[in-house]
Amino acid sequence: MRFPHGRLRHSAVLAAVVATASAVTGLVPGTADAAPRGSARVAHLLSTPVPTPTPSVSATPSVIVTPAQVVVPEGGSALIYVRLSQRPSYGWVTVDSERLFGDPDLSIGPRLLFPADRWSTWQSLLVFAEEDDDATDGTATFQSRISQLPGSGVAEWSAMELDNDVPTPSPT
């Protein structure tokens, strides 16, 4: 910072030095802990490292899925919506979904990415039901979870295939 010649005042410079030294050392001028004027202790105190505060650990966000059960027409798709329960304490959060068990004709779309500033925005996830030859309405259970935090932030949901095949009449 440059001051025009003649406008620089010694008291302003001294005040800036004292404020900076107070901020760095945590000592307040005029208290018993402050270094005496002209003391060599001031240089020593300024070179002492300032402890870095430990960041607070926030609770882990959970995955929220709605609806908890979706009906998917055979040969078609349906949407479920996913968001986080709270703002994560770090940048991007990846939500991966997988079928835990059930009809293999039911599958899901890609992973979802949540930036920390849009954690509460609902994102859609596609659920597909492939064509099959049976006339059975298949079901499957899925899990959506935060991939960076295995075992936490998990939501389970299910899908039911609405079959379009006509049942074969049984012989009588």
mmCIF file of C-alpha atoms in Angstrom:
data_model
loop_
_atom_site.group_PDB
_atom_site.id
_atom_site.type_symbol
_atom_site.label_atom_id
_atom_site.label_comp_id
_atom_site.label_asym_id
_atom_site.label_seq_id
_atom_site.Cartn_x
_atom_site.Cartn_y
_atom_site.Cartn_z
ATOM 1 C CA MET A 1 0.000 0.000 0.000
ATOM 2 C CA ARG A 2 1.407 3.412 -0.927
ATOM 3 C CA PHE A 3 0.685 6.624 0.917
ATOM 4 C CA PRO A 4 1.308 10.039 -0.665
ATOM 5 C CA HIS A 5 4.398 11.662 0.816
ATOM 6 C CA GLY A 6 3.517 13.914 3.695
ATOM 7 C CA ARG A 7 0.219 12.171 4.445
ATOM 8 C CA LEU A 8 1.809 9.183 6.152
ATOM 9 C CA ARG A 9 1.450 9.470 9.872
ATOM 10 C CA HIS A 10 3.546 7.514 12.307
ATOM 11 C CA SER A 11 0.526 6.838 14.529
ATOM 12 C CA ALA A 12 -1.383 5.212 11.640
ATOM 13 C CA VAL A 13 1.565 2.927 10.852
ATOM 14 C CA LEU A 14 1.999 2.079 14.529
ATOM 15 C CA ALA A 15 -1.717 1.279 14.863
ATOM 16 C CA ALA A 16 -1.539 -1.040 11.830
ATOM 17 C CA VAL A 17 1.527 -2.825 13.237
ATOM 18 C CA VAL A 18 -0.114 -3.247 16.648
ATOM 19 C CA ALA A 19 -3.350 -4.550 15.085
ATOM 20 C CA THR A 20 -1.426 -7.047 12.965
ATOM 21 C CA ALA A 21 0.699 -8.194 15.909
ATOM 22 C CA SER A 22 -2.425 -8.559 18.063
ATOM 23 C CA ALA A 23 -4.165 -10.606 15.399
ATOM 24 C CA VAL A 24 -1.174 -12.892 14.892
ATOM 25 C CA THR A 25 -0.245 -13.406 18.536
ATOM 26 C CA GLY A 26 -3.650 -13.118 20.119
ATOM 27 C CA LEU A 27 -2.220 -10.622 22.633
ATOM 28 C CA VAL A 28 -4.061 -7.402 23.357
ATOM 29 C CA PRO A 29 -1.931 -4.272 23.870
ATOM 30 C CA GLY A 30 -2.221 -2.905 27.387
ATOM 31 C CA THR A 31 -2.702 -6.305 29.016
ATOM 32 C CA ALA A 32 -0.161 -8.113 31.172
ATOM 33 C CA ASP A 33 0.625 -10.484 28.281
ATOM 34 C CA ALA A 34 1.567 -7.739 25.823
ATOM 35 C CA ALA A 35 5.260 -7.244 25.135
ATOM 36 C CA PRO A 36 6.769 -4.042 26.510
ATOM 37 C CA ARG A 37 7.378 -1.287 23.972
ATOM 38 C CA GLY A 38 10.706 -1.772 22.159
ATOM 39 C CA SER A 39 11.144 -5.285 23.485
ATOM 40 C CA ALA A 40 12.822 -8.007 21.460
ATOM 41 C CA ARG A 41 9.978 -10.288 22.537
ATOM 42 C CA VAL A 42 7.709 -8.766 19.843
ATOM 43 C CA ALA A 43 9.811 -10.313 17.046
ATOM 44 C CA HIS A 44 9.842 -13.634 18.869
ATOM 45 C CA LEU A 45 6.075 -13.590 19.378
ATOM 46 C CA LEU A 46 5.398 -12.744 15.733
ATOM 47 C CA SER A 47 7.399 -15.748 14.534
ATOM 48 C CA THR A 48 5.531 -18.186 16.810
ATOM 49 C CA PRO A 49 3.156 -20.325 14.740
ATOM 50 C CA VAL A 50 -0.525 -19.628 15.265
ATOM 51 C CA PRO A 51 -2.489 -22.807 15.979
ATOM 52 C CA THR A 52 -4.848 -23.767 13.178
ATOM 53 C CA PRO A 53 -8.407 -24.402 14.342
ATOM 54 C CA THR A 54 -9.627 -27.953 13.876
ATOM 55 C CA PRO A 55 -12.561 -28.048 11.452
ATOM 56 C CA SER A 56 -15.769 -29.220 13.046
ATOM 57 C CA VAL A 57 -17.130 -32.525 11.806
ATOM 58 C CA SER A 58 -20.733 -32.315 10.678
ATOM 59 C CA ALA A 59 -23.165 -35.169 10.550
ATOM 60 C CA THR A 60 -23.138 -37.278 7.409
ATOM 61 C CA PRO A 61 -25.941 -36.472 4.979
ATOM 62 C CA SER A 62 -28.398 -39.208 4.111
ATOM 63 C CA VAL A 63 -29.913 -40.042 0.747
ATOM 64 C CA ILE A 64 -33.626 -39.304 0.413
ATOM 65 C CA VAL A 65 -35.607 -41.117 -2.299
ATOM 66 C CA THR A 66 -39.202 -40.524 -3.349
ATOM 67 C CA PRO A 67 -41.375 -42.416 -4.004
ATOM 68 C CA ALA A 68 -40.274 -45.413 -1.947
ATOM 69 C CA GLN A 69 -41.900 -47.714 -4.510
ATOM 70 C CA VAL A 70 -42.244 -47.025 -8.230
ATOM 71 C CA VAL A 71 -44.280 -48.894 -10.863
ATOM 72 C CA VAL A 72 -42.539 -49.306 -14.219
ATOM 73 C CA PRO A 73 -44.380 -50.424 -17.371
ATOM 74 C CA GLU A 74 -42.700 -53.366 -19.103
ATOM 75 C CA GLY A 75 -40.621 -52.025 -21.994
ATOM 76 C CA GLY A 76 -40.726 -48.525 -20.462
ATOM 77 C CA SER A 77 -39.289 -46.421 -17.698
ATOM 78 C CA ALA A 78 -40.280 -44.419 -14.656
ATOM 79 C CA LEU A 79 -38.592 -41.796 -12.504
ATOM 80 C CA ILE A 80 -37.693 -41.640 -8.870
ATOM 81 C CA TYR A 81 -36.275 -38.511 -7.276
ATOM 82 C CA VAL A 82 -33.167 -38.306 -5.110
ATOM 83 C CA ARG A 83 -31.651 -35.595 -2.911
ATOM 84 C CA LEU A 84 -29.527 -35.294 0.226
ATOM 85 C CA SER A 85 -30.852 -34.687 3.742
ATOM 86 C CA GLN A 86 -28.355 -31.884 4.479
ATOM 87 C CA ARG A 87 -25.451 -29.966 3.012
ATOM 88 C CA PRO A 88 -22.275 -32.068 2.871
ATOM 89 C CA SER A 89 -19.138 -30.646 4.461
ATOM 90 C CA TYR A 90 -17.112 -31.258 1.301
ATOM 91 C CA GLY A 91 -17.421 -30.561 -2.459
ATOM 92 C CA TRP A 92 -19.235 -33.027 -4.669
ATOM 93 C CA VAL A 93 -21.196 -35.992 -3.386
ATOM 94 C CA THR A 94 -21.753 -38.986 -5.659
ATOM 95 C CA VAL A 95 -24.882 -41.086 -5.192
ATOM 96 C CA ASP A 96 -24.682 -44.582 -6.668
ATOM 97 C CA SER A 97 -27.666 -46.899 -6.964
ATOM 98 C CA GLU A 98 -27.732 -50.646 -7.424
ATOM 99 C CA ARG A 99 -30.184 -53.526 -7.431
ATOM 100 C CA LEU A 100 -29.844 -55.533 -4.235
ATOM 101 C CA PHE A 101 -32.091 -58.416 -5.318
ATOM 102 C CA GLY A 102 -35.134 -59.168 -7.425
ATOM 103 C CA ASP A 103 -36.115 -59.241 -11.087
ATOM 104 C CA PRO A 104 -33.051 -58.680 -13.313
ATOM 105 C CA ASP A 105 -35.329 -57.085 -15.954
ATOM 106 C CA LEU A 106 -35.527 -54.017 -13.701
ATOM 107 C CA SER A 107 -32.498 -51.744 -13.933
ATOM 108 C CA ILE A 108 -31.560 -48.152 -13.158
ATOM 109 C CA GLY A 109 -29.900 -45.187 -14.823
ATOM 110 C CA PRO A 110 -26.582 -43.460 -14.141
ATOM 111 C CA ARG A 111 -25.054 -42.206 -10.921
ATOM 112 C CA LEU A 112 -26.003 -38.787 -9.629
ATOM 113 C CA LEU A 113 -23.649 -35.961 -8.648
ATOM 114 C CA PHE A 114 -24.613 -33.407 -6.005
ATOM 115 C CA PRO A 115 -22.528 -30.243 -5.626
ATOM 116 C CA ALA A 116 -22.447 -28.965 -2.043
ATOM 117 C CA ASP A 117 -24.429 -25.843 -2.951
ATOM 118 C CA ARG A 118 -27.286 -27.851 -4.580
ATOM 119 C CA TRP A 119 -27.645 -30.705 -2.104
ATOM 120 C CA SER A 120 -31.389 -30.092 -1.635
ATOM 121 C CA THR A 121 -32.289 -30.038 -5.349
ATOM 122 C CA TRP A 122 -34.188 -33.159 -6.423
ATOM 123 C CA GLN A 123 -32.503 -35.101 -9.219
ATOM 124 C CA SER A 124 -34.253 -37.754 -11.277
ATOM 125 C CA LEU A 125 -33.085 -41.336 -11.636
ATOM 126 C CA LEU A 126 -34.469 -43.528 -14.433
ATOM 127 C CA VAL A 127 -35.780 -46.997 -13.658
ATOM 128 C CA PHE A 128 -36.160 -49.325 -16.673
ATOM 129 C CA ALA A 129 -38.187 -52.514 -17.173
ATOM 130 C CA GLU A 130 -37.002 -54.590 -20.114
ATOM 131 C CA GLU A 131 -39.415 -56.597 -22.251
ATOM 132 C CA ASP A 132 -39.634 -60.224 -21.209
ATOM 133 C CA ASP A 133 -41.673 -63.260 -22.211
ATOM 134 C CA ASP A 134 -43.382 -63.940 -18.896
ATOM 135 C CA ALA A 135 -46.673 -62.473 -17.705
ATOM 136 C CA THR A 136 -45.421 -61.905 -14.156
ATOM 137 C CA ASP A 137 -45.110 -58.480 -12.540
ATOM 138 C CA GLY A 138 -41.491 -58.634 -11.353
ATOM 139 C CA THR A 139 -40.196 -56.686 -8.374
ATOM 140 C CA ALA A 140 -36.735 -55.611 -7.247
ATOM 141 C CA THR A 141 -35.217 -53.814 -4.261
ATOM 142 C CA PHE A 142 -32.631 -51.118 -4.887
ATOM 143 C CA GLN A 143 -30.214 -49.176 -2.734
ATOM 144 C CA SER A 144 -29.020 -45.595 -3.282
ATOM 145 C CA ARG A 145 -25.980 -44.547 -1.261
ATOM 146 C CA ILE A 146 -23.290 -41.907 -1.036
ATOM 147 C CA SER A 147 -20.295 -43.555 -2.691
ATOM 148 C CA GLN A 148 -17.652 -41.560 -0.776
ATOM 149 C CA LEU A 149 -19.019 -42.845 2.539
ATOM 150 C CA PRO A 150 -19.520 -46.616 2.379
ATOM 151 C CA GLY A 151 -22.130 -47.850 4.813
ATOM 152 C CA SER A 152 -23.678 -44.447 5.468
ATOM 153 C CA GLY A 153 -26.328 -42.254 3.919
ATOM 154 C CA VAL A 154 -28.237 -45.245 2.476
ATOM 155 C CA ALA A 155 -31.821 -45.321 1.151
ATOM 156 C CA GLU A 156 -33.615 -48.492 0.049
ATOM 157 C CA TRP A 157 -36.507 -48.414 -2.390
ATOM 158 C CA SER A 158 -38.337 -50.831 -4.670
ATOM 159 C CA ALA A 159 -39.638 -51.063 -8.207
ATOM 160 C CA MET A 160 -42.442 -53.193 -9.610
ATOM 161 C CA GLU A 161 -42.696 -54.111 -13.280
ATOM 162 C CA LEU A 162 -46.207 -53.744 -14.704
ATOM 163 C CA ASP A 163 -46.139 -56.624 -17.189
ATOM 164 C CA ASN A 164 -47.768 -56.164 -20.607
ATOM 165 C CA ASP A 165 -47.897 -59.856 -21.594
ATOM 166 C CA VAL A 166 -51.203 -61.682 -21.577
ATOM 167 C CA PRO A 167 -51.136 -64.716 -19.315
ATOM 168 C CA THR A 168 -51.313 -68.012 -21.145
ATOM 169 C CA PRO A 169 -54.554 -69.799 -20.295
ATOM 170 C CA SER A 170 -54.013 -73.041 -18.512
ATOM 171 C CA PRO A 171 -55.544 -76.173 -20.026
ATOM 172 C CA THR A 172 -58.642 -77.352 -18.256
#
